[in-house]
Each structure stands twice: as C-alpha cells, then as structure tokens.
Amino acid sequence: MSQRYLFTSESVTDGHPDRLCDTISDAIVDRFLIQDPQSHIVTECALSKNLIFIAARFASQATVDIPEVARLIVAETGYRSEDFNAAECTVVTSLMAQADTSRYQWDERELDDRQLDRIVVRNQTTQFGFACNQTPDFMPYPMAMAHQLARRLRQVRQNRTLAWLSPDCTTQVGVEFDQCKPVRIHSVTLIVGYQGDGHVDAASVRQALIREVIEPVFATSTLQPDDATEIHINPRGSFTRNGPAAHSGMTGRKTTSDSYGGYARHSGSALSGKDPGRIDRVAAYAARHAARNVVAAGLAEQCEVQLSYTIDQARPVSVRVLTYGTGTVADALIQARVEDAFDFRLGAIIRDFNLRHLPTLHRGGFYRHLPVQGHHGASFTELPWEQSNRIDRLR
C-alpha cells in the first residue's frame, strides 16, 4: 500500500525580525569569544520599530560595546531608514556582569580524559539530531529547498538583481512523499516585502521571482516543479511595510527552521545567543554529527540521535538512536557503535569541534552566520559537526 503524504517546511531571510534577533545575539557571542575564548555569555534580543532590547549576562575579560554590535548587524541587513534606522534606533540593555569565578577556567584542548570528566553541564536538556538521505547534505528535502530559496532571495537583493526586495522574506516548500521518499514538488510559496521608490506590479514580481529565484534554485535539484505545482507569491497582496516596522522579533522563535523544518524532532530551545559551554546548544550539534555519520555510513536511510543531560553531570544520562525501520542492522547495534565512536561529554564536544576558537578563525565571526546560513546542512562554511568523519568507526 502506498504511503503518500504532503510535508512543508519554511525558512526566512536575514531581515526577518526573529532571524535578525538571532543574528544580533550570536554576533555578541562572537565578540566576547574573539577577545576571551573562556567567556561565559548568554544573550537574548527583542526588537520592534526603531527599538532593540538586549538582555545579557556574562563573565568575561572581554570588553564589548553591545549596542554597537546590534547597530552594526542592523545596518548590514539593509533596511530602508523608515523601516529601521540603525544609527537612530533606541538600544535598551539589561546587562548582568557576573563574578570572574563564573568564567570558564579551562581550555578543553589541553585537558586529559580525567579532567574532561570534571566539566559538568550547568543546564538540563534533551536534544535531538537527525539526518536522512534525501539530499547530499543529509537534510530533509523540504527544509533544504526552503533554505536554498531564502539564500537566493538574499543573494538577488544584495547583488541588486532584484533591488526592490526587502530583507524580510519568507519561503515555504511543500513536497509529496511516497514511502518516506520525496517524489514531487507540490507547492512553492514566497512572501516578499518591497522597498524602494518605484512601483512594481504583482505580475512583474511573480515573473521576476520565478525567473531569478525559483528556477535557479530548482535547476540542480533532483525534483523539478511541474505544471501542477502551485506557485504562491504574496497571496495576500504586497507588503510595503516590512521588517520591524511591521512585526516584532525575538531570539529563539525560529527553532523549527534552525533545525529540520518540523520533519524531525528538536528540543525547542534556542540555539543562538549561547556560548559553547551551554549544553542546550552544543548537544544539538553533537547529536546531528552522530546522526549524519550513521546515514553517511550506510547504516540507515534516516537516523535520530537523542541526548539527554542533567545538571552537574559530564555525560548524557541517556543516549538513544532510532532509524524508524530504515536501518541495515538493529538500532541497538547502531546505538552501541555510536556510543563507542562519539564522546558526548560537554568538554569533549567543545574540544572536538573547537567551539571556543571558531570566531577567531573566521573573518567577521562564526556564530553570527549560523542563523542566516544554517546551523545544519549546507552553510557558509563546512561546519565541524557536518563532517562525515566517523564512518569507518561506525562500520
């Protein structure tokens, strides 16, 4: 019997207010870590028209002008001044400087195994990592395509191919599945804002977005839109007011597009705005790394890795692997191999991915690029947790 169903995933561009808050939060994390890799920093952001609110608590030897970082990110995003003016907007901060004893006192790269056992988590969390063979980067197909559309919208705005595009856009891709395999593009939806003085009629917008965005993105895809594919472009009309002038934003409200587009489970906690010592961020990367390697090794067509941590413990209290019936061997055997091949202790995750020093190694920072370019799958660079480097051990 055919198990045919429809699944949709969405993404947003860099100027969506929620995504902008994520980027500001991670840019602040970058600034602290560049100056002091042992910084403890957690920051959240909210914004509305011409107003940014930032709450941060930190223990660090770094000196960071937090409002200046926020204004820089807003300026780079490219809003019209009437929608959001980086120079004149109000930045309100609530900052909590903690004692130096709260700062991380160690460099995980220099610790032996016994010392790594002493690095315990400060938070409790259950995180999930997922991978499947639907795309070359082992991401669910709807999410991968929604991300590609969002990146293309940003590209054609920045290179002025479509100069009237706003930084605030949303994409959605609906895909028909049969036996858990993508077989057809059901629908593509683009919600785009306009900016600029010139008038652009709806028909011209539709033609331009199909020609410059949809067609190039799907040109190299394994699936192509067909004559019955529904193409929705601003179905409720044009948006001349967009970004924070039209709706507010907050760090951590795009967790679904930060992960797997709803196709697989995620913890629901924000990834952005947290230093590498926060297990509720880095465990998501470690779990994804393990799941990706299981699929890349040919042990399953799809894999979920669950990691559960409790306060004051170095290791996860629970590791679980599910392949949803697609494994070439029993899930219990795959789980045993995963636990042997990967070190899920907090200190080991930080060490293996070099998480404290990535902002220094990448010009302009590292973490600030993840909200826009992707925490998982294809991103602005090969992410440490996106390497298929444990295949031999798993086999």
JSON list of N, CA, C and O in Angstrom, two decimals, residues 215-246:
[
{"chain": "A", "resi": 215, "resn": "GLU", "atom": "N", "xyz": [13.43, 29.21, -10.34]},
{"chain": "A", "resi": 215, "resn": "GLU", "atom": "CA", "xyz": [14.05, 28.39, -11.39]},
{"chain": "A", "resi": 215, "resn": "GLU", "atom": "C", "xyz": [15.53, 28.10, -11.12]},
{"chain": "A", "resi": 215, "resn": "GLU", "atom": "O", "xyz": [15.97, 26.95, -11.26]},
{"chain": "A", "resi": 216, "resn": "PRO", "atom": "N", "xyz": [16.35, 29.07, -10.74]},
{"chain": "A", "resi": 216, "resn": "PRO", "atom": "CA", "xyz": [17.76, 28.76, -10.44]},
{"chain": "A", "resi": 216, "resn": "PRO", "atom": "C", "xyz": [17.93, 27.79, -9.27]},
{"chain": "A", "resi": 216, "resn": "PRO", "atom": "O", "xyz": [18.83, 26.94, -9.30]},
{"chain": "A", "resi": 217, "resn": "VAL", "atom": "N", "xyz": [17.09, 27.91, -8.25]},
{"chain": "A", "resi": 217, "resn": "VAL", "atom": "CA", "xyz": [17.22, 27.03, -7.08]},
{"chain": "A", "resi": 217, "resn": "VAL", "atom": "C", "xyz": [16.91, 25.59, -7.45]},
{"chain": "A", "resi": 217, "resn": "VAL", "atom": "O", "xyz": [17.62, 24.65, -7.03]},
{"chain": "A", "resi": 218, "resn": "PHE", "atom": "N", "xyz": [15.86, 25.39, -8.23]},
{"chain": "A", "resi": 218, "resn": "PHE", "atom": "CA", "xyz": [15.46, 24.02, -8.56]},
{"chain": "A", "resi": 218, "resn": "PHE", "atom": "C", "xyz": [16.18, 23.46, -9.79]},
{"chain": "A", "resi": 218, "resn": "PHE", "atom": "O", "xyz": [16.00, 22.28, -10.12]},
{"chain": "A", "resi": 219, "resn": "ALA", "atom": "N", "xyz": [17.01, 24.27, -10.44]},
{"chain": "A", "resi": 219, "resn": "ALA", "atom": "CA", "xyz": [17.69, 23.82, -11.66]},
{"chain": "A", "resi": 219, "resn": "ALA", "atom": "C", "xyz": [18.55, 22.60, -11.42]},
{"chain": "A", "resi": 219, "resn": "ALA", "atom": "O", "xyz": [18.66, 21.72, -12.29]},
{"chain": "A", "resi": 220, "resn": "THR", "atom": "N", "xyz": [19.19, 22.52, -10.26]},
{"chain": "A", "resi": 220, "resn": "THR", "atom": "CA", "xyz": [20.09, 21.39, -9.97]},
{"chain": "A", "resi": 220, "resn": "THR", "atom": "C", "xyz": [19.48, 20.40, -8.99]},
{"chain": "A", "resi": 220, "resn": "THR", "atom": "O", "xyz": [20.15, 19.50, -8.52]},
{"chain": "A", "resi": 221, "resn": "SER", "atom": "N", "xyz": [18.20, 20.58, -8.68]},
{"chain": "A", "resi": 221, "resn": "SER", "atom": "CA", "xyz": [17.53, 19.69, -7.73]},
{"chain": "A", "resi": 221, "resn": "SER", "atom": "C", "xyz": [17.16, 18.37, -8.39]},
{"chain": "A", "resi": 221, "resn": "SER", "atom": "O", "xyz": [16.95, 18.28, -9.61]},
{"chain": "A", "resi": 222, "resn": "THR", "atom": "N", "xyz": [17.04, 17.34, -7.57]},
{"chain": "A", "resi": 222, "resn": "THR", "atom": "CA", "xyz": [16.60, 16.04, -8.08]},
{"chain": "A", "resi": 222, "resn": "THR", "atom": "C", "xyz": [15.15, 16.07, -8.50]},
{"chain": "A", "resi": 222, "resn": "THR", "atom": "O", "xyz": [14.73, 15.25, -9.31]},
{"chain": "A", "resi": 223, "resn": "LEU", "atom": "N", "xyz": [14.37, 16.99, -7.95]},
{"chain": "A", "resi": 223, "resn": "LEU", "atom": "CA", "xyz": [12.98, 17.16, -8.33]},
{"chain": "A", "resi": 223, "resn": "LEU", "atom": "C", "xyz": [12.78, 18.55, -8.92]},
{"chain": "A", "resi": 223, "resn": "LEU", "atom": "O", "xyz": [13.43, 19.51, -8.51]},
{"chain": "A", "resi": 224, "resn": "GLN", "atom": "N", "xyz": [11.87, 18.66, -9.89]},
{"chain": "A", "resi": 224, "resn": "GLN", "atom": "CA", "xyz": [11.56, 19.92, -10.52]},
{"chain": "A", "resi": 224, "resn": "GLN", "atom": "C", "xyz": [10.07, 20.23, -10.35]},
{"chain": "A", "resi": 224, "resn": "GLN", "atom": "O", "xyz": [9.24, 19.32, -10.37]},
{"chain": "A", "resi": 225, "resn": "PRO", "atom": "N", "xyz": [9.71, 21.50, -10.19]},
{"chain": "A", "resi": 225, "resn": "PRO", "atom": "CA", "xyz": [8.29, 21.85, -10.24]},
{"chain": "A", "resi": 225, "resn": "PRO", "atom": "C", "xyz": [7.69, 21.42, -11.57]},
{"chain": "A", "resi": 225, "resn": "PRO", "atom": "O", "xyz": [8.36, 21.49, -12.61]},
{"chain": "A", "resi": 226, "resn": "ASP", "atom": "N", "xyz": [6.46, 20.93, -11.55]},
{"chain": "A", "resi": 226, "resn": "ASP", "atom": "CA", "xyz": [5.80, 20.52, -12.77]},
{"chain": "A", "resi": 226, "resn": "ASP", "atom": "C", "xyz": [4.62, 21.45, -13.06]},
{"chain": "A", "resi": 226, "resn": "ASP", "atom": "O", "xyz": [4.41, 22.45, -12.37]},
{"chain": "A", "resi": 227, "resn": "ASP", "atom": "N", "xyz": [3.86, 21.13, -14.08]},
{"chain": "A", "resi": 227, "resn": "ASP", "atom": "CA", "xyz": [2.75, 22.00, -14.49]},
{"chain": "A", "resi": 227, "resn": "ASP", "atom": "C", "xyz": [1.69, 22.13, -13.40]},
{"chain": "A", "resi": 227, "resn": "ASP", "atom": "O", "xyz": [0.94, 23.12, -13.39]},
{"chain": "A", "resi": 228, "resn": "ALA", "atom": "N", "xyz": [1.60, 21.14, -12.52]},
{"chain": "A", "resi": 228, "resn": "ALA", "atom": "CA", "xyz": [0.59, 21.19, -11.46]},
{"chain": "A", "resi": 228, "resn": "ALA", "atom": "C", "xyz": [1.12, 21.77, -10.15]},
{"chain": "A", "resi": 228, "resn": "ALA", "atom": "O", "xyz": [0.35, 21.93, -9.19]},
{"chain": "A", "resi": 229, "resn": "THR", "atom": "N", "xyz": [2.41, 22.07, -10.10]},
{"chain": "A", "resi": 229, "resn": "THR", "atom": "CA", "xyz": [2.97, 22.67, -8.88]},
{"chain": "A", "resi": 229, "resn": "THR", "atom": "C", "xyz": [2.35, 24.03, -8.63]},
{"chain": "A", "resi": 229, "resn": "THR", "atom": "O", "xyz": [2.28, 24.87, -9.54]},
{"chain": "A", "resi": 230, "resn": "GLU", "atom": "N", "xyz": [1.92, 24.27, -7.41]},
{"chain": "A", "resi": 230, "resn": "GLU", "atom": "CA", "xyz": [1.32, 25.55, -7.05]},
{"chain": "A", "resi": 230, "resn": "GLU", "atom": "C", "xyz": [2.41, 26.54, -6.66]},
{"chain": "A", "resi": 230, "resn": "GLU", "atom": "O", "xyz": [3.22, 26.26, -5.77]},
{"chain": "A", "resi": 231, "resn": "ILE", "atom": "N", "xyz": [2.44, 27.67, -7.34]},
{"chain": "A", "resi": 231, "resn": "ILE", "atom": "CA", "xyz": [3.39, 28.73, -7.05]},
{"chain": "A", "resi": 231, "resn": "ILE", "atom": "C", "xyz": [2.62, 29.89, -6.42]},
{"chain": "A", "resi": 231, "resn": "ILE", "atom": "O", "xyz": [1.79, 30.52, -7.09]},
{"chain": "A", "resi": 232, "resn": "HIS", "atom": "N", "xyz": [2.90, 30.14, -5.14]},
{"chain": "A", "resi": 232, "resn": "HIS", "atom": "CA", "xyz": [2.20, 31.22, -4.42]},
{"chain": "A", "resi": 232, "resn": "HIS", "atom": "C", "xyz": [3.20, 32.35, -4.15]},
{"chain": "A", "resi": 232, "resn": "HIS", "atom": "O", "xyz": [4.21, 32.15, -3.48]},
{"chain": "A", "resi": 233, "resn": "ILE", "atom": "N", "xyz": [2.90, 33.52, -4.68]},
{"chain": "A", "resi": 233, "resn": "ILE", "atom": "CA", "xyz": [3.73, 34.70, -4.46]},
{"chain": "A", "resi": 233, "resn": "ILE", "atom": "C", "xyz": [2.85, 35.79, -3.82]},
{"chain": "A", "resi": 233, "resn": "ILE", "atom": "O", "xyz": [1.92, 36.28, -4.45]},
{"chain": "A", "resi": 234, "resn": "ASN", "atom": "N", "xyz": [3.13, 36.11, -2.56]},
{"chain": "A", "resi": 234, "resn": "ASN", "atom": "CA", "xyz": [2.36, 37.12, -1.85]},
{"chain": "A", "resi": 234, "resn": "ASN", "atom": "C", "xyz": [0.85, 36.95, -2.07]},
{"chain": "A", "resi": 234, "resn": "ASN", "atom": "O", "xyz": [0.17, 37.85, -2.59]},
{"chain": "A", "resi": 235, "resn": "PRO", "atom": "N", "xyz": [0.29, 35.82, -1.70]},
{"chain": "A", "resi": 235, "resn": "PRO", "atom": "CA", "xyz": [-1.13, 35.56, -1.98]},
{"chain": "A", "resi": 235, "resn": "PRO", "atom": "C", "xyz": [-2.07, 36.55, -1.30]},
{"chain": "A", "resi": 235, "resn": "PRO", "atom": "O", "xyz": [-3.22, 36.69, -1.74]},
{"chain": "A", "resi": 236, "resn": "ARG", "atom": "N", "xyz": [-1.62, 37.25, -0.28]},
{"chain": "A", "resi": 236, "resn": "ARG", "atom": "CA", "xyz": [-2.47, 38.24, 0.39]},
{"chain": "A", "resi": 236, "resn": "ARG", "atom": "C", "xyz": [-2.15, 39.68, -0.03]},
{"chain": "A", "resi": 236, "resn": "ARG", "atom": "O", "xyz": [-2.58, 40.64, 0.60]},
{"chain": "A", "resi": 237, "resn": "GLY", "atom": "N", "xyz": [-1.40, 39.82, -1.11]},
{"chain": "A", "resi": 237, "resn": "GLY", "atom": "CA", "xyz": [-1.09, 41.15, -1.61]},
{"chain": "A", "resi": 237, "resn": "GLY", "atom": "C", "xyz": [0.31, 41.60, -1.23]},
{"chain": "A", "resi": 237, "resn": "GLY", "atom": "O", "xyz": [1.05, 40.90, -0.55]},
{"chain": "A", "resi": 238, "resn": "SER", "atom": "N", "xyz": [0.68, 42.79, -1.67]},
{"chain": "A", "resi": 238, "resn": "SER", "atom": "CA", "xyz": [2.04, 43.29, -1.49]},
{"chain": "A", "resi": 238, "resn": "SER", "atom": "C", "xyz": [2.25, 43.82, -0.07]},
{"chain": "A", "resi": 238, "resn": "SER", "atom": "O", "xyz": [1.30, 44.18, 0.62]},
{"chain": "A", "resi": 239, "resn": "PHE", "atom": "N", "xyz": [3.53, 43.83, 0.33]},
{"chain": "A", "resi": 239, "resn": "PHE", "atom": "CA", "xyz": [3.92, 44.32, 1.65]},
{"chain": "A", "resi": 239, "resn": "PHE", "atom": "C", "xyz": [4.91, 45.46, 1.46]},
{"chain": "A", "resi": 239, "resn": "PHE", "atom": "O", "xyz": [6.07, 45.23, 1.15]},
{"chain": "A", "resi": 240, "resn": "THR", "atom": "N", "xyz": [4.42, 46.67, 1.64]},
{"chain": "A", "resi": 240, "resn": "THR", "atom": "CA", "xyz": [5.31, 47.82, 1.53]},
{"chain": "A", "resi": 240, "resn": "THR", "atom": "C", "xyz": [5.91, 48.21, 2.87]},
{"chain": "A", "resi": 240, "resn": "THR", "atom": "O", "xyz": [6.92, 48.91, 2.92]},
{"chain": "A", "resi": 241, "resn": "ARG", "atom": "N", "xyz": [5.31, 47.78, 3.96]},
{"chain": "A", "resi": 241, "resn": "ARG", "atom": "CA", "xyz": [5.87, 47.94, 5.30]},
{"chain": "A", "resi": 241, "resn": "ARG", "atom": "C", "xyz": [6.32, 46.57, 5.76]},
{"chain": "A", "resi": 241, "resn": "ARG", "atom": "O", "xyz": [5.52, 45.62, 5.77]},
{"chain": "A", "resi": 242, "resn": "ASN", "atom": "N", "xyz": [7.55, 46.44, 6.11]},
{"chain": "A", "resi": 242, "resn": "ASN", "atom": "CA", "xyz": [8.06, 45.12, 6.44]},
{"chain": "A", "resi": 242, "resn": "ASN", "atom": "C", "xyz": [9.16, 45.25, 7.47]},
{"chain": "A", "resi": 242, "resn": "ASN", "atom": "O", "xyz": [9.52, 46.34, 7.90]},
{"chain": "A", "resi": 243, "resn": "GLY", "atom": "N", "xyz": [9.71, 44.09, 7.88]},
{"chain": "A", "resi": 243, "resn": "GLY", "atom": "CA", "xyz": [10.71, 44.09, 8.92]},
{"chain": "A", "resi": 243, "resn": "GLY", "atom": "C", "xyz": [10.11, 44.56, 10.24]},
{"chain": "A", "resi": 243, "resn": "GLY", "atom": "O", "xyz": [8.91, 44.43, 10.48]},
{"chain": "A", "resi": 244, "resn": "PRO", "atom": "N", "xyz": [10.92, 45.15, 11.12]},
{"chain": "A", "resi": 244, "resn": "PRO", "atom": "CA", "xyz": [10.43, 45.58, 12.43]},
{"chain": "A", "resi": 244, "resn": "PRO", "atom": "C", "xyz": [9.37, 46.67, 12.35]},
{"chain": "A", "resi": 244, "resn": "PRO", "atom": "O", "xyz": [8.66, 46.91, 13.34]},
{"chain": "A", "resi": 245, "resn": "ALA", "atom": "N", "xyz": [9.23, 47.35, 11.21]},
{"chain": "A", "resi": 245, "resn": "ALA", "atom": "CA", "xyz": [8.17, 48.33, 11.05]},
{"chain": "A", "resi": 245, "resn": "ALA", "atom": "C", "xyz": [6.80, 47.65, 10.96]},
{"chain": "A", "resi": 245, "resn": "ALA", "atom": "O", "xyz": [5.78, 48.30, 11.19]},
{"chain": "A", "resi": 246, "resn": "ALA", "atom": "N", "xyz": [6.78, 46.36, 10.66]},
{"chain": "A", "resi": 246, "resn": "ALA", "atom": "CA", "xyz": [5.52, 45.65, 10.50]},
{"chain": "A", "resi": 246, "resn": "ALA", "atom": "C", "xyz": [5.28, 44.61, 11.58]},
{"chain": "A", "resi": 246, "resn": "ALA", "atom": "O", "xyz": [4.13, 44.36, 11.96]}
]
